[in-house]
Amino acid sequence: MSLSIAAFLSFALVALLFAVAALVEVKAARRVAHTVLSPRLRWVAYTLGLGVYCSSWTFYGAVGSVVREGWNYLPIYLAPVLVLTFAPKLLQRLGDAVEEEKAATISDFIASRFGHDPGMARLVTLTALSAIVPYVALQLRSIGIAIALMSGRAVAGPVMVASAVVLGLFAILFGARRYDVAGRTEGMLFSIALESIIKLAALVVVAIVAVAVVIHAPDARVAQGLKVLEGQFRPSLISIDFGVIMLISALAFVVLPRQFFMGFCPPIF
């Protein structure tokens, strides 16, 4: 794939996300959201919006984790499923508390539980920022690597810079711009829901291609791959790391800043 085609597809996706967010916000601003955006559609969008848990690095890190770490790959994705399945009342109580406090971030919410202490809010913000900066850098790196691989050109650095600018602009237009009202905009919710659909479609396509490759692969290669998986997923290899990663992933599904924002902050409209 040429660099021009890869760039065009990337900008087309970004333009689509911007268009969806802008359209939904315009409809809501005209007070016709209740006729255009039905409660069922909002429910679907909210459910898909929780897919923000899986970032762009998922497409690269997940496969490598299976090969390198075996069982330790599983709890990263199993933990959120267990939280949603077995702790709905806890999530409901947390959501009610966030709505009561009108908190827009996890730092706002934690500070509110300590008498709206600004010092506590600053501490939580700095802690979250120290973890988010390298995490965002990892996501930008994955975008840069993807474009470089598709185009066959050494453009990872410029793509990372351009991606940071575009994502920052999106956050300003559909997030920080509404600083005076605590909550999540419908435009951002629906654009992230659309992104989740694209992620699911991409994963399904990759899965179909993988199955097709395995079906048509020589028997020797299939046997070699099965031997690797068998070695990585022996019951004896389940260690305390499995439980620790499970606990961290369950907590991350609730307290990661982006997850907290999408999952618990009340919508503006």
PDB file of C-alpha atoms in Angstrom, residues 8-268:
ATOM      1  CA  PHE A   8      -5.986   9.008   2.789  1.00  0.00           C
ATOM      2  CA  LEU A   9      -7.592   6.097   4.681  1.00  0.00           C
ATOM      3  CA  SER A  10      -6.321   7.446   7.996  1.00  0.00           C
ATOM      4  CA  PHE A  11      -7.645  10.954   7.353  1.00  0.00           C
ATOM      5  CA  ALA A  12     -10.927   9.529   6.068  1.00  0.00           C
ATOM      6  CA  LEU A  13     -11.390   7.650   9.351  1.00  0.00           C
ATOM      7  CA  VAL A  14     -10.557  10.730  11.413  1.00  0.00           C
ATOM      8  CA  ALA A  15     -12.911  12.855   9.306  1.00  0.00           C
ATOM      9  CA  LEU A  16     -15.699  10.328   9.825  1.00  0.00           C
ATOM     10  CA  LEU A  17     -15.240  10.399  13.601  1.00  0.00           C
ATOM     11  CA  PHE A  18     -15.224  14.213  13.614  1.00  0.00           C
ATOM     12  CA  ALA A  19     -18.353  14.288  11.435  1.00  0.00           C
ATOM     13  CA  VAL A  20     -20.276  11.884  13.678  1.00  0.00           C
ATOM     14  CA  ALA A  21     -19.338  13.803  16.826  1.00  0.00           C
ATOM     15  CA  ALA A  22     -20.229  17.153  15.292  1.00  0.00           C
ATOM     16  CA  LEU A  23     -23.547  15.921  13.873  1.00  0.00           C
ATOM     17  CA  VAL A  24     -24.687  14.430  17.174  1.00  0.00           C
ATOM     18  CA  GLU A  25     -23.742  17.576  19.088  1.00  0.00           C
ATOM     19  CA  VAL A  26     -25.598  19.788  16.610  1.00  0.00           C
ATOM     20  CA  LYS A  27     -28.726  17.664  16.927  1.00  0.00           C
ATOM     21  CA  ALA A  28     -28.487  17.753  20.713  1.00  0.00           C
ATOM     22  CA  ALA A  29     -27.909  21.518  20.755  1.00  0.00           C
ATOM     23  CA  ARG A  30     -31.100  21.977  18.755  1.00  0.00           C
ATOM     24  CA  ARG A  31     -32.938  20.008  21.442  1.00  0.00           C
ATOM     25  CA  VAL A  32     -34.072  17.307  19.062  1.00  0.00           C
ATOM     26  CA  ALA A  33     -31.746  14.646  20.425  1.00  0.00           C
ATOM     27  CA  HIS A  34     -34.692  12.871  21.995  1.00  0.00           C
ATOM     28  CA  THR A  35     -36.275  12.400  18.567  1.00  0.00           C
ATOM     29  CA  VAL A  36     -33.092  11.590  16.652  1.00  0.00           C
ATOM     30  CA  LEU A  37     -31.193   9.613  19.267  1.00  0.00           C
ATOM     31  CA  SER A  38     -33.538   7.055  20.750  1.00  0.00           C
ATOM     32  CA  PRO A  39     -32.886   5.609  24.220  1.00  0.00           C
ATOM     33  CA  ARG A  40     -32.100   2.233  22.646  1.00  0.00           C
ATOM     34  CA  LEU A  41     -29.552   3.825  20.306  1.00  0.00           C
ATOM     35  CA  ARG A  42     -27.937   5.628  23.226  1.00  0.00           C
ATOM     36  CA  TRP A  43     -27.780   2.356  25.168  1.00  0.00           C
ATOM     37  CA  VAL A  44     -26.032   0.663  22.252  1.00  0.00           C
ATOM     38  CA  ALA A  45     -23.646   3.601  21.865  1.00  0.00           C
ATOM     39  CA  TYR A  46     -22.824   3.591  25.585  1.00  0.00           C
ATOM     40  CA  THR A  47     -22.153  -0.159  25.521  1.00  0.00           C
ATOM     41  CA  LEU A  48     -19.871   0.172  22.523  1.00  0.00           C
ATOM     42  CA  GLY A  49     -18.206   3.194  24.116  1.00  0.00           C
ATOM     43  CA  LEU A  50     -16.885   0.972  26.892  1.00  0.00           C
ATOM     44  CA  GLY A  51     -14.697  -0.570  24.191  1.00  0.00           C
ATOM     45  CA  VAL A  52     -12.343   2.366  24.756  1.00  0.00           C
ATOM     46  CA  TYR A  53     -10.689  -0.070  27.195  1.00  0.00           C
ATOM     47  CA  CYS A  54      -9.038  -1.729  24.175  1.00  0.00           C
ATOM     48  CA  SER A  55      -6.626   0.741  22.661  1.00  0.00           C
ATOM     49  CA  SER A  56      -4.770   0.694  19.352  1.00  0.00           C
ATOM     50  CA  TRP A  57      -1.928  -1.224  20.986  1.00  0.00           C
ATOM     51  CA  THR A  58      -4.316  -4.162  21.489  1.00  0.00           C
ATOM     52  CA  PHE A  59      -3.832  -5.105  17.849  1.00  0.00           C
ATOM     53  CA  TYR A  60      -0.084  -5.439  18.421  1.00  0.00           C
ATOM     54  CA  GLY A  61       0.365  -6.336  22.076  1.00  0.00           C
ATOM     55  CA  ALA A  62      -2.296  -9.037  22.389  1.00  0.00           C
ATOM     56  CA  VAL A  63      -0.840 -11.442  19.842  1.00  0.00           C
ATOM     57  CA  GLY A  64       2.663 -11.001  21.204  1.00  0.00           C
ATOM     58  CA  SER A  65       1.419 -11.564  24.772  1.00  0.00           C
ATOM     59  CA  VAL A  66      -0.074 -14.917  23.824  1.00  0.00           C
ATOM     60  CA  VAL A  67       3.225 -16.110  22.382  1.00  0.00           C
ATOM     61  CA  ARG A  68       5.466 -14.677  25.098  1.00  0.00           C
ATOM     62  CA  GLU A  69       3.401 -14.938  28.282  1.00  0.00           C
ATOM     63  CA  GLY A  70       0.755 -17.589  27.724  1.00  0.00           C
ATOM     64  CA  TRP A  71      -1.764 -17.507  30.550  1.00  0.00           C
ATOM     65  CA  ASN A  72      -0.892 -13.946  31.565  1.00  0.00           C
ATOM     66  CA  TYR A  73      -2.513 -12.739  28.349  1.00  0.00           C
ATOM     67  CA  LEU A  74      -5.977 -13.922  29.404  1.00  0.00           C
ATOM     68  CA  PRO A  75      -6.794 -11.892  32.565  1.00  0.00           C
ATOM     69  CA  ILE A  76      -6.340  -8.551  30.779  1.00  0.00           C
ATOM     70  CA  TYR A  77      -9.562  -9.232  28.864  1.00  0.00           C
ATOM     71  CA  LEU A  78     -11.223 -11.700  31.220  1.00  0.00           C
ATOM     72  CA  ALA A  79     -11.231  -9.315  34.194  1.00  0.00           C
ATOM     73  CA  PRO A  80     -13.543  -6.685  32.605  1.00  0.00           C
ATOM     74  CA  VAL A  81     -15.983  -9.429  31.626  1.00  0.00           C
ATOM     75  CA  LEU A  82     -16.071 -10.698  35.205  1.00  0.00           C
ATOM     76  CA  VAL A  83     -16.518  -7.178  36.596  1.00  0.00           C
ATOM     77  CA  LEU A  84     -19.471  -6.480  34.309  1.00  0.00           C
ATOM     78  CA  THR A  85     -20.992  -9.896  35.003  1.00  0.00           C
ATOM     79  CA  PHE A  86     -20.613 -10.192  38.767  1.00  0.00           C
ATOM     80  CA  ALA A  87     -20.398  -6.606  40.056  1.00  0.00           C
ATOM     81  CA  PRO A  88     -23.273  -4.688  38.428  1.00  0.00           C
ATOM     82  CA  LYS A  89     -24.541  -3.373  41.778  1.00  0.00           C
ATOM     83  CA  LEU A  90     -21.104  -2.032  42.673  1.00  0.00           C
ATOM     84  CA  LEU A  91     -20.864  -0.284  39.313  1.00  0.00           C
ATOM     85  CA  GLN A  92     -24.384   1.118  39.750  1.00  0.00           C
ATOM     86  CA  ARG A  93     -23.551   2.535  43.184  1.00  0.00           C
ATOM     87  CA  LEU A  94     -20.336   4.039  41.859  1.00  0.00           C
ATOM     88  CA  GLY A  95     -22.179   5.573  38.917  1.00  0.00           C
ATOM     89  CA  ASP A  96     -24.808   7.055  41.225  1.00  0.00           C
ATOM     90  CA  ALA A  97     -22.103   8.539  43.444  1.00  0.00           C
ATOM     91  CA  VAL A  98     -20.315  10.090  40.461  1.00  0.00           C
ATOM     92  CA  GLU A  99     -23.578  11.584  39.181  1.00  0.00           C
ATOM     93  CA  GLU A 100     -24.392  12.947  42.620  1.00  0.00           C
ATOM     94  CA  GLU A 101     -21.020  14.692  42.815  1.00  0.00           C
ATOM     95  CA  LYS A 102     -21.233  15.851  39.171  1.00  0.00           C
ATOM     96  CA  ALA A 103     -17.656  14.687  38.738  1.00  0.00           C
ATOM     97  CA  ALA A 104     -16.127  14.799  35.253  1.00  0.00           C
ATOM     98  CA  THR A 105     -12.840  13.066  36.096  1.00  0.00           C
ATOM     99  CA  ILE A 106     -11.605  10.518  38.564  1.00  0.00           C
ATOM    100  CA  SER A 107      -9.603  13.244  40.318  1.00  0.00           C
ATOM    101  CA  ASP A 108     -12.808  15.265  40.801  1.00  0.00           C
ATOM    102  CA  PHE A 109     -14.574  12.235  42.231  1.00  0.00           C
ATOM    103  CA  ILE A 110     -11.832  11.159  44.641  1.00  0.00           C
ATOM    104  CA  ALA A 111     -11.367  14.745  45.832  1.00  0.00           C
ATOM    105  CA  SER A 112     -15.110  14.987  46.470  1.00  0.00           C
ATOM    106  CA  ARG A 113     -14.907  11.984  48.795  1.00  0.00           C
ATOM    107  CA  PHE A 114     -12.316  13.936  50.807  1.00  0.00           C
ATOM    108  CA  GLY A 115     -14.355  17.077  51.232  1.00  0.00           C
ATOM    109  CA  HIS A 116     -13.478  18.459  47.792  1.00  0.00           C
ATOM    110  CA  ASP A 117      -9.878  18.821  48.888  1.00  0.00           C
ATOM    111  CA  PRO A 118      -7.951  20.544  46.026  1.00  0.00           C
ATOM    112  CA  GLY A 119      -4.690  19.007  47.239  1.00  0.00           C
ATOM    113  CA  MET A 120      -6.115  15.516  46.840  1.00  0.00           C
ATOM    114  CA  ALA A 121      -7.393  16.411  43.352  1.00  0.00           C
ATOM    115  CA  ARG A 122      -3.922  17.621  42.335  1.00  0.00           C
ATOM    116  CA  LEU A 123      -2.292  14.468  43.721  1.00  0.00           C
ATOM    117  CA  VAL A 124      -4.659  12.164  41.822  1.00  0.00           C
ATOM    118  CA  THR A 125      -4.247  14.245  38.648  1.00  0.00           C
ATOM    119  CA  LEU A 126      -0.442  14.077  38.816  1.00  0.00           C
ATOM    120  CA  THR A 127      -0.568  10.339  39.516  1.00  0.00           C
ATOM    121  CA  ALA A 128      -2.862   9.747  36.556  1.00  0.00           C
ATOM    122  CA  LEU A 129      -0.772  12.012  34.332  1.00  0.00           C
ATOM    123  CA  SER A 130       2.451  10.164  35.179  1.00  0.00           C
ATOM    124  CA  ALA A 131       0.817   6.927  34.017  1.00  0.00           C
ATOM    125  CA  ILE A 132      -1.045   8.357  31.021  1.00  0.00           C
ATOM    126  CA  VAL A 133       1.883  10.085  29.279  1.00  0.00           C
ATOM    127  CA  PRO A 134       3.875   6.894  28.541  1.00  0.00           C
ATOM    128  CA  TYR A 135       0.635   5.062  27.815  1.00  0.00           C
ATOM    129  CA  VAL A 136      -0.448   7.630  25.219  1.00  0.00           C
ATOM    130  CA  ALA A 137       3.064   7.544  23.756  1.00  0.00           C
ATOM    131  CA  LEU A 138       2.638   3.800  23.294  1.00  0.00           C
ATOM    132  CA  GLN A 139      -0.637   4.320  21.426  1.00  0.00           C
ATOM    133  CA  LEU A 140       0.892   6.970  19.184  1.00  0.00           C
ATOM    134  CA  ARG A 141       3.823   4.657  18.506  1.00  0.00           C
ATOM    135  CA  SER A 142       1.455   1.893  17.429  1.00  0.00           C
ATOM    136  CA  ILE A 143      -0.270   4.281  14.994  1.00  0.00           C
ATOM    137  CA  GLY A 144       3.066   5.363  13.560  1.00  0.00           C
ATOM    138  CA  ILE A 145       4.274   1.778  13.186  1.00  0.00           C
ATOM    139  CA  ALA A 146       1.014   0.768  11.487  1.00  0.00           C
ATOM    140  CA  ILE A 147       1.271   3.495   8.840  1.00  0.00           C
ATOM    141  CA  ALA A 148       4.971   2.764   8.334  1.00  0.00           C
ATOM    142  CA  LEU A 149       4.297  -0.953   7.837  1.00  0.00           C
ATOM    143  CA  MET A 150       1.395  -0.378   5.450  1.00  0.00           C
ATOM    144  CA  SER A 151       3.267   2.155   3.358  1.00  0.00           C
ATOM    145  CA  GLY A 152       6.721   0.623   3.543  1.00  0.00           C
ATOM    146  CA  ARG A 153       8.135   4.054   4.377  1.00  0.00           C
ATOM    147  CA  ALA A 154      10.023   5.304   7.444  1.00  0.00           C
ATOM    148  CA  VAL A 155       7.297   7.749   8.479  1.00  0.00           C
ATOM    149  CA  ALA A 156       6.566   6.578  12.010  1.00  0.00           C
ATOM    150  CA  GLY A 157       7.873   9.788  13.623  1.00  0.00           C
ATOM    151  CA  PRO A 158       5.921  12.302  11.509  1.00  0.00           C
ATOM    152  CA  VAL A 159       2.778  10.168  11.771  1.00  0.00           C
ATOM    153  CA  MET A 160       3.075  10.123  15.563  1.00  0.00           C
ATOM    154  CA  VAL A 161       3.327  13.930  15.647  1.00  0.00           C
ATOM    155  CA  ALA A 162       0.381  14.356  13.270  1.00  0.00           C
ATOM    156  CA  SER A 163      -1.710  11.861  15.260  1.00  0.00           C
ATOM    157  CA  ALA A 164      -0.991  13.694  18.508  1.00  0.00           C
ATOM    158  CA  VAL A 165      -2.138  16.982  16.950  1.00  0.00           C
ATOM    159  CA  VAL A 166      -5.336  15.493  15.514  1.00  0.00           C
ATOM    160  CA  LEU A 167      -6.262  13.627  18.702  1.00  0.00           C
ATOM    161  CA  GLY A 168      -5.535  16.716  20.774  1.00  0.00           C
ATOM    162  CA  LEU A 169      -7.783  18.773  18.509  1.00  0.00           C
ATOM    163  CA  PHE A 170     -10.561  16.205  18.869  1.00  0.00           C
ATOM    164  CA  ALA A 171     -10.245  16.268  22.668  1.00  0.00           C
ATOM    165  CA  ILE A 172     -10.408  20.074  22.684  1.00  0.00           C
ATOM    166  CA  LEU A 173     -13.416  20.319  20.379  1.00  0.00           C
ATOM    167  CA  PHE A 174     -15.546  17.592  21.935  1.00  0.00           C
ATOM    168  CA  GLY A 175     -14.194  17.378  25.472  1.00  0.00           C
ATOM    169  CA  ALA A 176     -12.244  20.199  27.094  1.00  0.00           C
ATOM    170  CA  ARG A 177     -14.279  22.855  25.250  1.00  0.00           C
ATOM    171  CA  ARG A 178     -17.215  22.001  27.543  1.00  0.00           C
ATOM    172  CA  TYR A 179     -15.219  22.571  30.733  1.00  0.00           C
ATOM    173  CA  ASP A 180     -18.029  24.540  32.349  1.00  0.00           C
ATOM    174  CA  VAL A 181     -20.364  21.547  32.462  1.00  0.00           C
ATOM    175  CA  ALA A 182     -19.376  18.295  34.119  1.00  0.00           C
ATOM    176  CA  GLY A 183     -20.112  15.330  31.947  1.00  0.00           C
ATOM    177  CA  ARG A 184     -19.509  13.484  28.719  1.00  0.00           C
ATOM    178  CA  THR A 185     -20.757  14.876  25.420  1.00  0.00           C
ATOM    179  CA  GLU A 186     -23.003  12.778  23.245  1.00  0.00           C
ATOM    180  CA  GLY A 187     -20.811  13.575  20.250  1.00  0.00           C
ATOM    181  CA  MET A 188     -17.747  12.034  21.855  1.00  0.00           C
ATOM    182  CA  LEU A 189     -19.771   9.025  23.006  1.00  0.00           C
ATOM    183  CA  PHE A 190     -21.098   8.233  19.539  1.00  0.00           C
ATOM    184  CA  SER A 191     -17.753   8.768  17.819  1.00  0.00           C
ATOM    185  CA  ILE A 192     -16.061   6.384  20.247  1.00  0.00           C
ATOM    186  CA  ALA A 193     -18.905   3.901  19.747  1.00  0.00           C
ATOM    187  CA  LEU A 194     -18.283   4.049  15.995  1.00  0.00           C
ATOM    188  CA  GLU A 195     -14.576   3.501  16.634  1.00  0.00           C
ATOM    189  CA  SER A 196     -15.449   0.399  18.683  1.00  0.00           C
ATOM    190  CA  ILE A 197     -17.465  -0.959  15.763  1.00  0.00           C
ATOM    191  CA  ILE A 198     -14.451  -0.441  13.513  1.00  0.00           C
ATOM    192  CA  LYS A 199     -12.220  -2.207  16.045  1.00  0.00           C
ATOM    193  CA  LEU A 200     -14.596  -5.178  16.224  1.00  0.00           C
ATOM    194  CA  ALA A 201     -14.817  -5.374  12.441  1.00  0.00           C
ATOM    195  CA  ALA A 202     -11.020  -5.249  12.149  1.00  0.00           C
ATOM    196  CA  LEU A 203     -10.598  -7.999  14.735  1.00  0.00           C
ATOM    197  CA  VAL A 204     -13.158 -10.187  12.938  1.00  0.00           C
ATOM    198  CA  VAL A 205     -11.350  -9.685   9.625  1.00  0.00           C
ATOM    199  CA  VAL A 206      -8.013 -10.541  11.234  1.00  0.00           C
ATOM    200  CA  ALA A 207      -9.553 -13.635  12.811  1.00  0.00           C
ATOM    201  CA  ILE A 208     -10.975 -14.794   9.471  1.00  0.00           C
ATOM    202  CA  VAL A 209      -7.621 -14.272   7.762  1.00  0.00           C
ATOM    203  CA  ALA A 210      -5.841 -16.120  10.580  1.00  0.00           C
ATOM    204  CA  VAL A 211      -8.200 -19.092  10.317  1.00  0.00           C
ATOM    205  CA  ALA A 212      -7.766 -19.157   6.546  1.00  0.00           C
ATOM    206  CA  VAL A 213      -3.972 -19.103   6.918  1.00  0.00           C
ATOM    207  CA  VAL A 214      -4.074 -21.969   9.416  1.00  0.00           C
ATOM    208  CA  ILE A 215      -6.387 -24.028   7.211  1.00  0.00           C
ATOM    209  CA  HIS A 216      -4.114 -23.685   4.207  1.00  0.00           C
ATOM    210  CA  ALA A 217      -0.829 -23.939   6.111  1.00  0.00           C
ATOM    211  CA  PRO A 218       1.337 -27.061   5.821  1.00  0.00           C
ATOM    212  CA  ASP A 219       0.680 -29.671   8.497  1.00  0.00           C
ATOM    213  CA  ALA A 220       4.200 -29.285   9.836  1.00  0.00           C
ATOM    214  CA  ARG A 221       3.707 -25.546  10.469  1.00  0.00           C
ATOM    215  CA  VAL A 222       0.347 -26.132  12.165  1.00  0.00           C
ATOM    216  CA  ALA A 223       1.868 -28.786  14.393  1.00  0.00           C
ATOM    217  CA  GLN A 224       4.699 -26.416  15.268  1.00  0.00           C
ATOM    218  CA  GLY A 225       2.261 -23.668  16.219  1.00  0.00           C
ATOM    219  CA  LEU A 226       0.153 -26.011  18.335  1.00  0.00           C
ATOM    220  CA  LYS A 227       3.267 -27.184  20.121  1.00  0.00           C
ATOM    221  CA  VAL A 228       4.167 -23.586  21.008  1.00  0.00           C
ATOM    222  CA  LEU A 229       0.664 -22.923  22.348  1.00  0.00           C
ATOM    223  CA  GLU A 230       0.664 -26.170  24.280  1.00  0.00           C
ATOM    224  CA  GLY A 231       3.938 -25.194  25.894  1.00  0.00           C
ATOM    225  CA  GLN A 232       2.699 -21.725  26.855  1.00  0.00           C
ATOM    226  CA  PHE A 233      -0.690 -22.826  28.205  1.00  0.00           C
ATOM    227  CA  ARG A 234       0.279 -25.741  30.414  1.00  0.00           C
ATOM    228  CA  PRO A 235      -1.785 -25.691  33.667  1.00  0.00           C
ATOM    229  CA  SER A 236       1.458 -25.796  35.641  1.00  0.00           C
ATOM    230  CA  LEU A 237       2.396 -22.358  34.250  1.00  0.00           C
ATOM    231  CA  ILE A 238      -0.501 -20.588  36.002  1.00  0.00           C
ATOM    232  CA  SER A 239       1.209 -18.504  38.673  1.00  0.00           C
ATOM    233  CA  ILE A 240       0.466 -15.708  41.107  1.00  0.00           C
ATOM    234  CA  ASP A 241       1.130 -13.296  38.245  1.00  0.00           C
ATOM    235  CA  PHE A 242      -2.151 -14.453  36.724  1.00  0.00           C
ATOM    236  CA  GLY A 243      -4.100 -13.330  39.800  1.00  0.00           C
ATOM    237  CA  VAL A 244      -2.180 -10.056  40.121  1.00  0.00           C
ATOM    238  CA  ILE A 245      -2.816  -9.143  36.468  1.00  0.00           C
ATOM    239  CA  MET A 246      -6.468 -10.107  36.911  1.00  0.00           C
ATOM    240  CA  LEU A 247      -6.817  -7.756  39.888  1.00  0.00           C
ATOM    241  CA  ILE A 248      -4.991  -4.891  38.162  1.00  0.00           C
ATOM    242  CA  SER A 249      -7.084  -5.311  35.004  1.00  0.00           C
ATOM    243  CA  ALA A 250     -10.335  -5.353  36.977  1.00  0.00           C
ATOM    244  CA  LEU A 251      -9.358  -2.122  38.730  1.00  0.00           C
ATOM    245  CA  ALA A 252      -8.125  -0.574  35.483  1.00  0.00           C
ATOM    246  CA  PHE A 253     -11.499  -1.218  33.848  1.00  0.00           C
ATOM    247  CA  VAL A 254     -13.021   1.068  36.483  1.00  0.00           C
ATOM    248  CA  VAL A 255     -10.384   3.669  37.343  1.00  0.00           C
ATOM    249  CA  LEU A 256      -8.459   4.250  34.114  1.00  0.00           C
ATOM    250  CA  PRO A 257      -9.159   7.943  33.361  1.00  0.00           C
ATOM    251  CA  ARG A 258     -10.631   7.260  29.915  1.00  0.00           C
ATOM    252  CA  GLN A 259     -12.645   4.300  31.227  1.00  0.00           C
ATOM    253  CA  PHE A 260     -13.943   6.252  34.205  1.00  0.00           C
ATOM    254  CA  PHE A 261     -14.897   9.148  31.940  1.00  0.00           C
ATOM    255  CA  MET A 262     -16.798   6.965  29.476  1.00  0.00           C
ATOM    256  CA  GLY A 263     -18.320   4.620  32.018  1.00  0.00           C
ATOM    257  CA  PHE A 264     -19.443   6.861  34.851  1.00  0.00           C
ATOM    258  CA  CYS A 265     -19.506  10.526  33.884  1.00  0.00           C
ATOM    259  CA  PRO A 266     -23.069  11.661  33.138  1.00  0.00           C
ATOM    260  CA  PRO A 267     -23.836  12.876  29.598  1.00  0.00           C
ATOM    261  CA  ILE A 268     -24.267  16.609  29.086  1.00  0.00           C
TER     262      ILE A 268
END
